[in-house]
Structures are given as structure tokens and as C-alpha cells.
Short mmCIF file of C-alpha atoms in Angstrom, two decimals:
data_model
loop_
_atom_site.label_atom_id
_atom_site.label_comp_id
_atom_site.label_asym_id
_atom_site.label_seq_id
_atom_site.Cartn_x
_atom_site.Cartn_y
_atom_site.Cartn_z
CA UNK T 1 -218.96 -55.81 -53.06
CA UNK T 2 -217.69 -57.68 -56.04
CA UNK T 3 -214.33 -56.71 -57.12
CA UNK T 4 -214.17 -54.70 -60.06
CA UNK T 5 -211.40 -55.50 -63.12
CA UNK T 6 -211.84 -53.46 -65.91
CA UNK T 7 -211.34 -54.95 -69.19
CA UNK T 8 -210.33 -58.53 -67.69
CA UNK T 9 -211.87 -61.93 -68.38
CA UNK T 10 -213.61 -62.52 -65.26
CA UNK T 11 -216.48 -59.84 -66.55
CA UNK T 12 -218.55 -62.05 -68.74
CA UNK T 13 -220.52 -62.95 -66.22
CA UNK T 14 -223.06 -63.56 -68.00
CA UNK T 15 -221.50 -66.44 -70.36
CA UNK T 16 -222.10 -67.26 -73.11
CA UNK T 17 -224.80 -64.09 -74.04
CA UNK T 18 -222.35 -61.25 -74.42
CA UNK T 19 -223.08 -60.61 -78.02
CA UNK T 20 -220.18 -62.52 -79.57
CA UNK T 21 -221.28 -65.14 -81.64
CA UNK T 22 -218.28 -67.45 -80.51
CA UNK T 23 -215.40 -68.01 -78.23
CA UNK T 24 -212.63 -66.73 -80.21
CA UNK T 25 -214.92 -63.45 -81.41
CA UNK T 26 -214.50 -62.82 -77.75
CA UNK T 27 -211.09 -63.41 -77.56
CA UNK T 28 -210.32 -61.35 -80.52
CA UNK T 29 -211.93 -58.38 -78.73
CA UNK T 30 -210.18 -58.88 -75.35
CA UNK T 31 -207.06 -58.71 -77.01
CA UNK T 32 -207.74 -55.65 -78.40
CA UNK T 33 -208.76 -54.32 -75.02
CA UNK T 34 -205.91 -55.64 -73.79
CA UNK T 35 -203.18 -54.00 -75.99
CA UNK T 36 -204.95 -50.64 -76.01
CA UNK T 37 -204.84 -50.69 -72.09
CA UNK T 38 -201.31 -51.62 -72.33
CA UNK T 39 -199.78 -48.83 -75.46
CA UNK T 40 -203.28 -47.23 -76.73
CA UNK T 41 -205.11 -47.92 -80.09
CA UNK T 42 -203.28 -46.37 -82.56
CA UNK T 43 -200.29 -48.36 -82.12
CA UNK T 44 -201.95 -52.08 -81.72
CA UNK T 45 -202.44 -53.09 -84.99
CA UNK T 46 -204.54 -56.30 -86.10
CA UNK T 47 -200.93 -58.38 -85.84
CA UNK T 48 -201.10 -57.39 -82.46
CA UNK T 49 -204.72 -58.35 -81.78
CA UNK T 50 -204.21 -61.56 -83.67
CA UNK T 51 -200.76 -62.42 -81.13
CA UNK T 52 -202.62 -61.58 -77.89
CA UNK T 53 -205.26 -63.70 -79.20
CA UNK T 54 -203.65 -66.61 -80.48
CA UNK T 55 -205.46 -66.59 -83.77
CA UNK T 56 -203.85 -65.53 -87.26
CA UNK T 57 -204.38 -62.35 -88.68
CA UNK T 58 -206.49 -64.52 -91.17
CA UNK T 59 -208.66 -65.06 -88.72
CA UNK T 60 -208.73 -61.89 -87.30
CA UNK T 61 -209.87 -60.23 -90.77
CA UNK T 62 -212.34 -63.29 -91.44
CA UNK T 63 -213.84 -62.64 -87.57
CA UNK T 64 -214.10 -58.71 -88.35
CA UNK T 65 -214.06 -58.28 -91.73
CA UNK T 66 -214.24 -54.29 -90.55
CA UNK T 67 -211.08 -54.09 -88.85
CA UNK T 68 -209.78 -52.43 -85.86
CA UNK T 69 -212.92 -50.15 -85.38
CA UNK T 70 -215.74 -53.23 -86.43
CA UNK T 71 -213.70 -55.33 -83.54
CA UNK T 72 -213.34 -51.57 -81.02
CA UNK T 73 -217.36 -51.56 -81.62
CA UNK T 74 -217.81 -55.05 -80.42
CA UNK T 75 -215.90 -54.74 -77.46
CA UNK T 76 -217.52 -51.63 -76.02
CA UNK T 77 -220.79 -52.66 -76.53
CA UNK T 78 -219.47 -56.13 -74.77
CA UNK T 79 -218.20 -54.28 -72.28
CA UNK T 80 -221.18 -52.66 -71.38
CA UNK T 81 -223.21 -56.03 -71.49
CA UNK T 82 -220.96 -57.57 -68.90
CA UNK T 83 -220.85 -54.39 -66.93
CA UNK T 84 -224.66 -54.02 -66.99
CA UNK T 85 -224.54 -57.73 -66.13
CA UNK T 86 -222.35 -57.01 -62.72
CA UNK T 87 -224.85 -54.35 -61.76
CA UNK T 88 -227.92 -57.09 -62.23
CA UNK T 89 -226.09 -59.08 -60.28
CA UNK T 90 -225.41 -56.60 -57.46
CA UNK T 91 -229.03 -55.15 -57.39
CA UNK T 92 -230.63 -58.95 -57.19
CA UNK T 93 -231.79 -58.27 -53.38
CA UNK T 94 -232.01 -54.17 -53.70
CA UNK T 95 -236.23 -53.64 -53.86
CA UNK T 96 -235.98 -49.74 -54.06
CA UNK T 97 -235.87 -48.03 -57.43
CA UNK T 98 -233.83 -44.73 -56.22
CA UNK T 99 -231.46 -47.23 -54.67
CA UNK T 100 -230.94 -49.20 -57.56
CA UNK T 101 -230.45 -46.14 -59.49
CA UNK T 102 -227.85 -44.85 -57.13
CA UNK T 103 -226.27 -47.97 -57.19
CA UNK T 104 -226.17 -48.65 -61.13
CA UNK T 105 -224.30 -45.44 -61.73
CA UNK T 106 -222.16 -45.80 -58.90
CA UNK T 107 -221.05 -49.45 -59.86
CA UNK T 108 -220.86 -48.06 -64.02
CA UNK T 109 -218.42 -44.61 -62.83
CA UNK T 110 -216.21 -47.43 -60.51
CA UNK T 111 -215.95 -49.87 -63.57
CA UNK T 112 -215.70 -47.36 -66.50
CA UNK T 113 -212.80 -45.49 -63.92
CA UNK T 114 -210.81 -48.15 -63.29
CA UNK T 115 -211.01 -49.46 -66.85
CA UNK T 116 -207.56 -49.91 -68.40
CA UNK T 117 -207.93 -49.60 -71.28
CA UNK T 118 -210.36 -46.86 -71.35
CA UNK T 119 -208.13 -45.12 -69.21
CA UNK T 120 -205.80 -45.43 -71.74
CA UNK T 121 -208.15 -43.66 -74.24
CA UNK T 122 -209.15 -40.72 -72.02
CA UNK T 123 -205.85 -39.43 -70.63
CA UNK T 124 -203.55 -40.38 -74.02
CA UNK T 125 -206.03 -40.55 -76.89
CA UNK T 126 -208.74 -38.22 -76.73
CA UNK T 127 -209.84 -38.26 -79.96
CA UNK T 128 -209.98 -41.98 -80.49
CA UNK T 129 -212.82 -42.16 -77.22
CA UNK T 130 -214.46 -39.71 -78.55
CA UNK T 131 -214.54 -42.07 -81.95
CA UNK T 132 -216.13 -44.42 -79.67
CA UNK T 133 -218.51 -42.48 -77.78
CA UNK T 134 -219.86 -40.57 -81.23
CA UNK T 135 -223.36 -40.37 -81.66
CA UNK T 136 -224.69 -43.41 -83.48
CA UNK T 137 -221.80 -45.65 -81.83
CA UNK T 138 -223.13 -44.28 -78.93
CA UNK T 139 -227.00 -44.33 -79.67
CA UNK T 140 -225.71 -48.19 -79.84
CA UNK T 141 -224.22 -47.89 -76.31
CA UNK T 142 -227.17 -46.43 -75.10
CA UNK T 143 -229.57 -49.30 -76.38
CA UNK T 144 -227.37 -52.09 -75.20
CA UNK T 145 -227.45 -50.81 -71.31
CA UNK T 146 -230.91 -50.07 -71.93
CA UNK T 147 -232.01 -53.33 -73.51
CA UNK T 148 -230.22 -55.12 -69.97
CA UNK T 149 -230.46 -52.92 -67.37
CA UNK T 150 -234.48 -52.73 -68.23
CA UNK T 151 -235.45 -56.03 -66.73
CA UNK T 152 -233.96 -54.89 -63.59
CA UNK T 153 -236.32 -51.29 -63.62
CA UNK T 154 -239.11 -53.21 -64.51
CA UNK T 155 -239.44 -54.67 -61.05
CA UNK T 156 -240.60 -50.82 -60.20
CA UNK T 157 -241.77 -49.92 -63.65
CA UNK T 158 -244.00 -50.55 -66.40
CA UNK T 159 -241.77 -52.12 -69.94
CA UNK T 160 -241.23 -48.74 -71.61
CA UNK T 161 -240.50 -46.69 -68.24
CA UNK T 162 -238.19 -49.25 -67.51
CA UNK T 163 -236.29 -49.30 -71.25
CA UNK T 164 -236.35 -44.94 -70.65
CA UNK T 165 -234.58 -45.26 -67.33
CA UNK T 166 -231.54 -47.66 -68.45
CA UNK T 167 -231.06 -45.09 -71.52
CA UNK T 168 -231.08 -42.35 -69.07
CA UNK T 169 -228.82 -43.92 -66.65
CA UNK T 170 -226.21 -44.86 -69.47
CA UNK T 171 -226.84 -41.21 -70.62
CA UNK T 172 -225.93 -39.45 -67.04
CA UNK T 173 -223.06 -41.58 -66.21
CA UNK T 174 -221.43 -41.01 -69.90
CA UNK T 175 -222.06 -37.34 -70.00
CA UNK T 176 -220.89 -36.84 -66.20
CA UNK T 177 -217.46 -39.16 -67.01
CA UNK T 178 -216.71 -37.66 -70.39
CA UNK T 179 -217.45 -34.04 -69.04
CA UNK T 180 -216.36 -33.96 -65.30
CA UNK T 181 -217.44 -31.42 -63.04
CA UNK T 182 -216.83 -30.89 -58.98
CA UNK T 183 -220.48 -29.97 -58.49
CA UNK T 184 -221.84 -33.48 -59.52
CA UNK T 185 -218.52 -35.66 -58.93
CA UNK T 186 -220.60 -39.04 -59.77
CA UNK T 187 -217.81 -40.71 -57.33
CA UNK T 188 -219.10 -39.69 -54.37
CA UNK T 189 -222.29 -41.34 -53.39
CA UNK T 190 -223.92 -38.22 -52.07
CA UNK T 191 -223.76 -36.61 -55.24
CA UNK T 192 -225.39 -39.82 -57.09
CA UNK T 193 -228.29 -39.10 -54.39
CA UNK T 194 -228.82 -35.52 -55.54
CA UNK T 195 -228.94 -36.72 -59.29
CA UNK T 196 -231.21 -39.34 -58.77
CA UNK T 197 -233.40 -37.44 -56.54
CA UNK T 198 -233.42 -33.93 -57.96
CA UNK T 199 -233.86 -35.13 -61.60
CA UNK T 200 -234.45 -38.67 -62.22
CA UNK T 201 -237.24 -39.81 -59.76
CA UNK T 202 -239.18 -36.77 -60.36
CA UNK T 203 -239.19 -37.22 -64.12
CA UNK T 204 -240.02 -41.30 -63.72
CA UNK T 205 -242.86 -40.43 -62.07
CA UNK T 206 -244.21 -37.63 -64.44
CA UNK T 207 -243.78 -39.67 -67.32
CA UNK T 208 -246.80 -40.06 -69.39
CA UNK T 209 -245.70 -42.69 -71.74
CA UNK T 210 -246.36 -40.88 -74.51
CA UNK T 211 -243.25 -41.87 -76.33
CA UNK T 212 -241.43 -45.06 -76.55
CA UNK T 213 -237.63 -45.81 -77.55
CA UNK T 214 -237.80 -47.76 -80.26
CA UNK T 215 -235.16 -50.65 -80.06
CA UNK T 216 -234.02 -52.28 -82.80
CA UNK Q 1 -215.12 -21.12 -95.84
CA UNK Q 2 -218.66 -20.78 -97.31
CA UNK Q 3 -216.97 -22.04 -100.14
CA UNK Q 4 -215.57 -25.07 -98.16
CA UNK Q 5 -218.87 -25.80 -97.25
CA UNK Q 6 -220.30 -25.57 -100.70
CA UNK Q 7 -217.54 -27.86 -102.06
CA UNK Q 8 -218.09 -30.32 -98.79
CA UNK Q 9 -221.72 -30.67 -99.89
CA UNK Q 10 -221.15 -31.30 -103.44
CA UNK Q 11 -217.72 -33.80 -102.55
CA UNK Q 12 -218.23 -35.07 -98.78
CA UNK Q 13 -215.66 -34.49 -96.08
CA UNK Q 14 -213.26 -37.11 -97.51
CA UNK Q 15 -214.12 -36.20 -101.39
CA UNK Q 16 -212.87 -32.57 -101.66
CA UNK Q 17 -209.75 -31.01 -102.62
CA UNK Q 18 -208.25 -27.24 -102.39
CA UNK Q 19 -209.24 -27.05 -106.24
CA UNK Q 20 -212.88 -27.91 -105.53
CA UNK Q 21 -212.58 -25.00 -102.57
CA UNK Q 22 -211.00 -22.35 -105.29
CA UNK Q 23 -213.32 -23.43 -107.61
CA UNK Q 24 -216.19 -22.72 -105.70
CA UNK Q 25 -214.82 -19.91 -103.88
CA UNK Q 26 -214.26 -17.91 -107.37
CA UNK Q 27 -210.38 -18.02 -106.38
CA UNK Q 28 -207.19 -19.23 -107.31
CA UNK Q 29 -205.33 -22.35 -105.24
CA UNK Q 30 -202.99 -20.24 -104.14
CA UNK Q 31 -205.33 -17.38 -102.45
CA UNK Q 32 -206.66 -20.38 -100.60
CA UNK Q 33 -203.49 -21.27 -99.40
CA UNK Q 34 -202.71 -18.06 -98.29
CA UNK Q 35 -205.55 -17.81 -96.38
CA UNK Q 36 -205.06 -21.40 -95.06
CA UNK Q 37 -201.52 -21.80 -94.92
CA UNK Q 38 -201.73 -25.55 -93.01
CA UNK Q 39 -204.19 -26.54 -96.29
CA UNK Q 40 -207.03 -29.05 -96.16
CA UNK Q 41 -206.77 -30.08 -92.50
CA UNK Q 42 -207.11 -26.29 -91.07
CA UNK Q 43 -209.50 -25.69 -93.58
CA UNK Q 44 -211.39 -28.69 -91.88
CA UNK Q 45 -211.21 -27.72 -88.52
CA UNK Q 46 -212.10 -24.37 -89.24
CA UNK Q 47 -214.78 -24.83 -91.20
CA UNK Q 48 -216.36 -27.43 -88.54
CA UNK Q 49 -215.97 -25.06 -86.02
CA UNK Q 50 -217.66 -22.31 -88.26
CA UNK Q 51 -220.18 -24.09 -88.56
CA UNK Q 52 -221.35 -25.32 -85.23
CA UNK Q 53 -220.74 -21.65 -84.46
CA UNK Q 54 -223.83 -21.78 -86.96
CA UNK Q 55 -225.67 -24.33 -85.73
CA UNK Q 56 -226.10 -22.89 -82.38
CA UNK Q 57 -226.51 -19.33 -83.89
CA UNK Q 58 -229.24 -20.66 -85.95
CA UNK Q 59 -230.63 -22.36 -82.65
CA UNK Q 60 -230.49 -19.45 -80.53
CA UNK Q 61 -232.65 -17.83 -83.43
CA UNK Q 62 -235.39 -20.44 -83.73
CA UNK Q 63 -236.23 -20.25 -80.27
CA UNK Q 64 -235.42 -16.52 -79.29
CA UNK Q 65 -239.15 -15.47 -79.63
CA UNK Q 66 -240.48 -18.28 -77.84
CA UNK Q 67 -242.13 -17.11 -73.80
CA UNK Q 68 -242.03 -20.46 -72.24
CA UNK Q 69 -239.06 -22.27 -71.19
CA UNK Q 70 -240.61 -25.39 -71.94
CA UNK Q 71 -241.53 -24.26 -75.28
CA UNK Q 72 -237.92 -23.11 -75.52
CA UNK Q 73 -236.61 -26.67 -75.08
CA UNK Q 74 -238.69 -28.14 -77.14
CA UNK Q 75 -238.36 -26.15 -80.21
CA UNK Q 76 -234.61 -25.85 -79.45
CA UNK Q 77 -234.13 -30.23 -79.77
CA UNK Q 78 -236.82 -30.17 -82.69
CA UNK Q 79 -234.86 -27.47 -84.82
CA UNK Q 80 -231.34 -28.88 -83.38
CA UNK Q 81 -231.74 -32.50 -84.40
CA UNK Q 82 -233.50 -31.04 -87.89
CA UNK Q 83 -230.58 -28.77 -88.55
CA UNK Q 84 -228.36 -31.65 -87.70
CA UNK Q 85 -229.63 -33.61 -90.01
CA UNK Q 86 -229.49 -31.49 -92.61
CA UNK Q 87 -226.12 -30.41 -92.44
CA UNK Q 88 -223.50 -32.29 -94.90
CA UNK Q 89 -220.57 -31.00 -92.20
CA UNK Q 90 -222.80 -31.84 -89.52
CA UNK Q 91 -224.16 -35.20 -90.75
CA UNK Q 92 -220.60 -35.94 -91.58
CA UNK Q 93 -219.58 -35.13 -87.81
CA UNK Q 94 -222.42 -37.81 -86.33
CA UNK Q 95 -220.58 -40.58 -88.74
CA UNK Q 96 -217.88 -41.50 -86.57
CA UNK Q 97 -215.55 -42.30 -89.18
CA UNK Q 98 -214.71 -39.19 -89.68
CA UNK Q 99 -211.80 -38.92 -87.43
CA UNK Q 100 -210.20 -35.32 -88.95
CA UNK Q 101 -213.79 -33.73 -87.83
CA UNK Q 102 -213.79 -35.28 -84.51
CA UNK Q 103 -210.23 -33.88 -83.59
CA UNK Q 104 -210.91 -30.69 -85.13
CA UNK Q 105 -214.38 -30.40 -82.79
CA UNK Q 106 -213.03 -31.57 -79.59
CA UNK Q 107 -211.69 -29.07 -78.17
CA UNK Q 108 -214.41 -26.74 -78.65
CA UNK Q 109 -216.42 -29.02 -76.59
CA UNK Q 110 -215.88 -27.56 -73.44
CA UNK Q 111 -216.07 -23.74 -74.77
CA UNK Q 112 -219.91 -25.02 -76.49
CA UNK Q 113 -221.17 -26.82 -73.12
CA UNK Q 114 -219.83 -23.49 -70.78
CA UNK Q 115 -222.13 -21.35 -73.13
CA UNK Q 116 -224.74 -23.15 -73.01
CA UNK Q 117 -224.86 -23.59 -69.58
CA UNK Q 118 -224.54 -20.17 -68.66
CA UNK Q 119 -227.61 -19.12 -71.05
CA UNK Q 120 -229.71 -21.61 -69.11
CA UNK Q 121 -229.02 -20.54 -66.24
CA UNK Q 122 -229.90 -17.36 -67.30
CA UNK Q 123 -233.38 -18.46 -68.23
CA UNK Q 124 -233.85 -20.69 -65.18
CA UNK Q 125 -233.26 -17.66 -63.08
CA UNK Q 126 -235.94 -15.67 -64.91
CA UNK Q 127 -238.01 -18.53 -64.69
CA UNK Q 128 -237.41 -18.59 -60.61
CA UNK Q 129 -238.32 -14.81 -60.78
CA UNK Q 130 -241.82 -15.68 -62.19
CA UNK Q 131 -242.19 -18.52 -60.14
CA UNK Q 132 -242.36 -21.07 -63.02
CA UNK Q 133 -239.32 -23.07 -61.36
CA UNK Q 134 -239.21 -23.99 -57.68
CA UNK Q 135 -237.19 -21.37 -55.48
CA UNK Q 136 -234.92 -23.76 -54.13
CA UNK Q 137 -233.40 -24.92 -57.14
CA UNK Q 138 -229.64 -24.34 -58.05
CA UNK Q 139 -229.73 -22.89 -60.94
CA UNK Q 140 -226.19 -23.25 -61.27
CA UNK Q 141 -226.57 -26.97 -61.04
CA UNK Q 142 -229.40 -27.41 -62.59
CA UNK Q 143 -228.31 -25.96 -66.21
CA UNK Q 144 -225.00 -27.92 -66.34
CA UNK Q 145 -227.66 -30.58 -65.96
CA UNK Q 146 -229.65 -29.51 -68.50
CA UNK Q 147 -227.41 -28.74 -70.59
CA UNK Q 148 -225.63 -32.39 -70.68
CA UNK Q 149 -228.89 -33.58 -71.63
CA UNK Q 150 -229.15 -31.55 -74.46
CA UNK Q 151 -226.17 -32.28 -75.84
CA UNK Q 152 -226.54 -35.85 -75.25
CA UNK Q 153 -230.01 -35.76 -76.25
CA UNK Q 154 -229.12 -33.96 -79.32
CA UNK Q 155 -226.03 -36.05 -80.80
CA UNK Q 156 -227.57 -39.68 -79.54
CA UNK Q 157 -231.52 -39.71 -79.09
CA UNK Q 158 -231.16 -43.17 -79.31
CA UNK Q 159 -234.86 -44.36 -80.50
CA UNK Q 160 -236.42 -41.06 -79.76
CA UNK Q 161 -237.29 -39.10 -82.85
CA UNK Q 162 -236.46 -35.52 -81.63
CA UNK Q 163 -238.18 -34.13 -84.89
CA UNK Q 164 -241.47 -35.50 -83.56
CA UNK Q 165 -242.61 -32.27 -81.63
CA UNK Q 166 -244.68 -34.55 -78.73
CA UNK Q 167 -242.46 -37.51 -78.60
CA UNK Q 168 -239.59 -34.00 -77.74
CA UNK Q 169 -241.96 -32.84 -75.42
CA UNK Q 170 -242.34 -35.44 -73.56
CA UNK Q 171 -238.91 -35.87 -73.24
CA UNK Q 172 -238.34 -32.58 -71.74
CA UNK Q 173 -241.08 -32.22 -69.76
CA UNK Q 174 -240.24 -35.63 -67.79
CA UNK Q 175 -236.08 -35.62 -68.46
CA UNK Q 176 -235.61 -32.14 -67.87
CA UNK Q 177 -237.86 -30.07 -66.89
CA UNK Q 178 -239.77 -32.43 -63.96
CA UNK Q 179 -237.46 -32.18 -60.74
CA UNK Q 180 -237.59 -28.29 -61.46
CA UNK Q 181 -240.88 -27.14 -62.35
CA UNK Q 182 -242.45 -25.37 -59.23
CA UNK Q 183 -245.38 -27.84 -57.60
CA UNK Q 184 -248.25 -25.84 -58.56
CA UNK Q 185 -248.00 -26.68 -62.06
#
């Protein structure tokens, strides 16, 4: 099992592809990560950011010319690249598609849970995740996971399959996190199972492919 | 608060005053503030409420005539993401900018998935009855799942266009609908 961090360094697996078109982009967005885990995102302001950094505010503005929310935006949807990059990792040597399944929403509930700075969010600023999960920003989400995780599906499935399942995986795990409920507790690996098997398989297979998620 | 919505429409969420309401409303400033002592932020959050309250009566209307619970589903995202669209509060509530109408919808969040959920299950156990769904499912379970995915479906369809009838139907007959349906089918 690789060890899980949320919101440190060590995540970017994957490099130098995480969506930030350079080094101190990234940095920029870490830091924001970073103070939000530590006193939440209404009271980390872009002097903050630019501190944790080590850039000047300048810079910051120049990087993100929309502020606190264009550099919140770039971080989640970083986030979720280097998560979805962990799970590709982890599922390398897994050759069965309910097992990968199981195991991509596992890995996503044990990352987004022990996220700090999400964390932060959910139990002290409500209203600010929900900023961040709102439709379009999250239609955003959705693509992101979908656009990574697809490769990995498309060992089992054909391209559009594939590009439906990582939406629908990102869709379960944010709807079971945001909305918790004992019946489907998404920790527990048994309950995963159910999901997968009760709804998921059932509707891979039945798919007809008569619609395709358009990706931008 | 019909009023609110009028002067919403004409202004946007972050355009309109009290006066616009008034105006609109036939009524004086201060009638409005009696009926909305906190001012523009209550009249916010209870005119977002009051009208998801519509948006899901209007839902429940669209599809109350239609048999199949397939049908049902269908015509339920089709309508929802139309109305959605439509609405100026609504559109307003899908741009997440917005923060005032995010706060002032949260916390009916829970109240709108419970309802839903329990009318589902309602119709999956009529379905069970006339052996559309399989016996063994639990119905119980099975709408809270249905129901996330029409709420997530319906605020993020991320690529899908829900107003495309069998693009929607595809969607529910594979994402919802295919663990459930009973194997003869």
C-alpha cells in the first residue's frame, strides 16, 4: 500500500503533467492547500499564499490573475490528477475490472478523508466545499478523473465505456463523501463490493453506447 | 417573493435591490421590510428555497402521469435539467460564484435528498409488486442510490446532454436502472 498524504508534495506523481503550466503555478496552489488545511479559506488571503510560496503577491496575481478561487480551481482539479495518478499506479498489476473499481473508490474515499485541507473545508467551512464541488466546477472534476482514470478501464473496456466509468466512479465517491450514509459507508470494503456489484457492473455491461461524454 | 423572482430575472442575483423588489411587488420598501425584516440576504435564501420547492413541484408534475418507472426517470432528468436551465435563480445557483445562494441552499440539502429518496422507494416497491424490479432488491438502498444519481446527474451531467431524451435514456437505463431491473426484461 502506498502511504497516503493528503495535500502534500509527494502526490505529483506524475511530474511534470499535473496541469500546471510551471513549477511555481504548482507551488502557488500548494500553498494555498496548505494554509487552508492549516486555518481554512476564508482567512488565507493571497499574502498568505504568496509567503507559503515564496513568490510576491505580484506574482501571485500575474500566476492567477482570478484570485483565490482561479488558484482553489487549479488545485482541486490537481489534486484529483495526482490522486487519479496514485490509483493508476496502484491498479498497474490488478487485471479485473470490479476489482479495480473497488479499489479506485476505496483508494479516492482514503485520500479525499485524510485530506487536510479538505478536512478543513467539510467540518469548518461548509459552504466554501460546496463552492468547490458546484456543478460546473464539478462537471470539471468529473472530466479530469474521467479523462485519467479512462486509460486504466480501457484495459476491460471499449474508449467511451471506459471515459463513462471514471465519470461514474468520481460521481459515486463524491456523492457518497459529501452525503454520508451508514448503509453504503464507502470505508468499508464490503460496502464498495455491493456498489460495484449491485449497480456498476450491471450497468457497464448493459451499456449500449448510445451516448458519449463529450470532453472538452 | 414572486416579486423577488421577477426583479432577480430582470437584475441577476447580485444586480437587485429592495427597491427593484417593491417595485415589482406593487409595494412600498418598507412593507418589504416588514415582511423581511433581515432584508436582501433572507429575501435570498428564501426565495432560493421557494423556488427549488418549485422546481421539484414542477418535476413531480411532469412526470406524475407517466406508467413506467423508466419513463419516469427519464422525463424527470429531461424536464429537471430543462427547468434548470431556464431558471434565472436556478441558473444563478449552478454558477458557483454565487456564494449567498449556496449558503442559503445548503442546508436544505439533506431535507431535498430524504424526499426524494423516500418517493423512490415508494415507486421501486410498486415496481417489485409488478415484478418490473427484481424481488431481492433493497429498496431502501437502492433509492438513496438512485437518488444520488439524480442529483448528481442533474447539477453536473458533465458531457451528457440530459435534454437529449435518448442520450437520458441511456443513461438511466444503464446507470440506474440496470442492477435492478428484474432478468426477464
Amino acid at each position: 500500500m502506498v502511504a497516503i498524504t493528503g495535500g502534500s508534495t509527494e502526490q505529483s506523481v506524475l511530474g511534470g503533467w499535473d496541469g500546471f503550466a510551471s513549477p511555481a503555478e504548482r507551488r502557488v496552489a500548494e500553498a494555498l492547500l496548505e494554509c487552508t488545511g492549516r486555518w481554512g479559506l476564508a482567512k488565507t488571503t493571497i499574502e498568505d499564499v504568496a509567503r507559503e510560496a515564496g513568490v510576491s503577491r505580484a506574482t501571485v496575481y500575474r500566476l492567477f490573475p482570478g484570485g483565490k478561487q482561479a488558484i482553489l480551481d487549479a488545485a482541486a482539479r490537481a489534486e484529483v490528477r495526482s490522486l487519479v495518478a496514485l490509483i493508476s499506479d496502484e491498479l498497474r498489476e490488478v487485471d479485473d475490472l470490479a476489482e479495480c473499481l473497488v479499489r479506485t473508490i476505496q483508494l479516492a474515499v482514503t485520500f479525499l478523508d485524510s485530506h487536510e485541507a479538505l478536512t478543513f473545508l467539510r467540518q469548518h467551512e461548509p459552504v466554501a466545499l460546496e463552492q468547490v464541488l458546484a456543478f460546473d466546477r464539478l462537471d470539471a472534476i468529473f472530466e479530469v478523473a474521467a479523462t485519467v482514470l479512462a486509460p486504466m478501464y480501457g484495459r476491460f473496456l471499449d474508449g467511451g465505456t471506459a471515459v463513462t466509468a471514471g465519470v461514474w466512479v468520481a460521481r459515486v465517491v463524491v456523492s457518497y463523501l459529501s452525503t454520508p450514509t451508514t448503509d453504503a459507508d464507502l470505508r468499508r470494503r464490503a460496502d464498495v463490493e455491493r456498489l460495484v456489484r449491485t449497480f456498476v457492473l450491471p450497468g457497464l455491461e448493459a451499456r449500449g453506447g448510445q451516448y458519449s461524454i463529450n470532453l472538452p | 417573493m414572486a416579486a423577488t423572482i421577477r426583479a432577480v430575472e430582470q437584475c441577476g442575483v447580485r444586480g437587485f435591490s429592495l427597491e427593484d423588489v417593491a417595485a415589482a411587488a406593487g409595494v412600498s420598501r418598507t412593507t418589504v421590510y416588514r415582511y423581511f425584516p433581515d432584508g436582501r440576504q433572507q429575501l435570498v435564501e428564501q426565495t432560493a428555497t421557494w423556488e427549488i420547492g418549485r422546481f421539484w413541484r414542477r418535476l413531480a408534475e411532469a412526470v406524475a402521469d407517466v406508467p413506467d418507472l423508466e419513463d419516469r426517470l427519464v422525463t424527470g432528468l429531461v424536464i429537471g435539467r430543462k427547468l434548470m436551465t431556464r431558471s434565472r435563480v436556478l441558473g444563478s445557483l449552478m454558477d458557483a460564484d454565487f456564494l449567498e445562494l449556496i449558503a442559503a441552499v445548503q442546508p436544505s440539502e439533506p431535507l431535498i435528498h430524504g424526499v426524494v429518496r423516500d418517493y423512490l422507494r415508494d415507486e421501486l416497491e410498486r415496481e417489485v409488486a409488478r415484478g418490473n424490479v427484481r424481488d431481492d432488491v433493497d429498496t431502501e438502498y437502492a433509492a438513496d442510490y438512485l437518488t444520488r444519481m439524480i442529483l448528481s446527474w442533474l447539477g453536473s451531467p458533465a458531457g451528457v446532454d440530459l435534454t437529449d431524451e435518448v442520450a437520458t435514456r441511456e443513461v438511466v437505463r444503464t446507470q440506474l436502472l440496470a442492477g435492478l431491473i428484474a432478468p426477464s426484461q
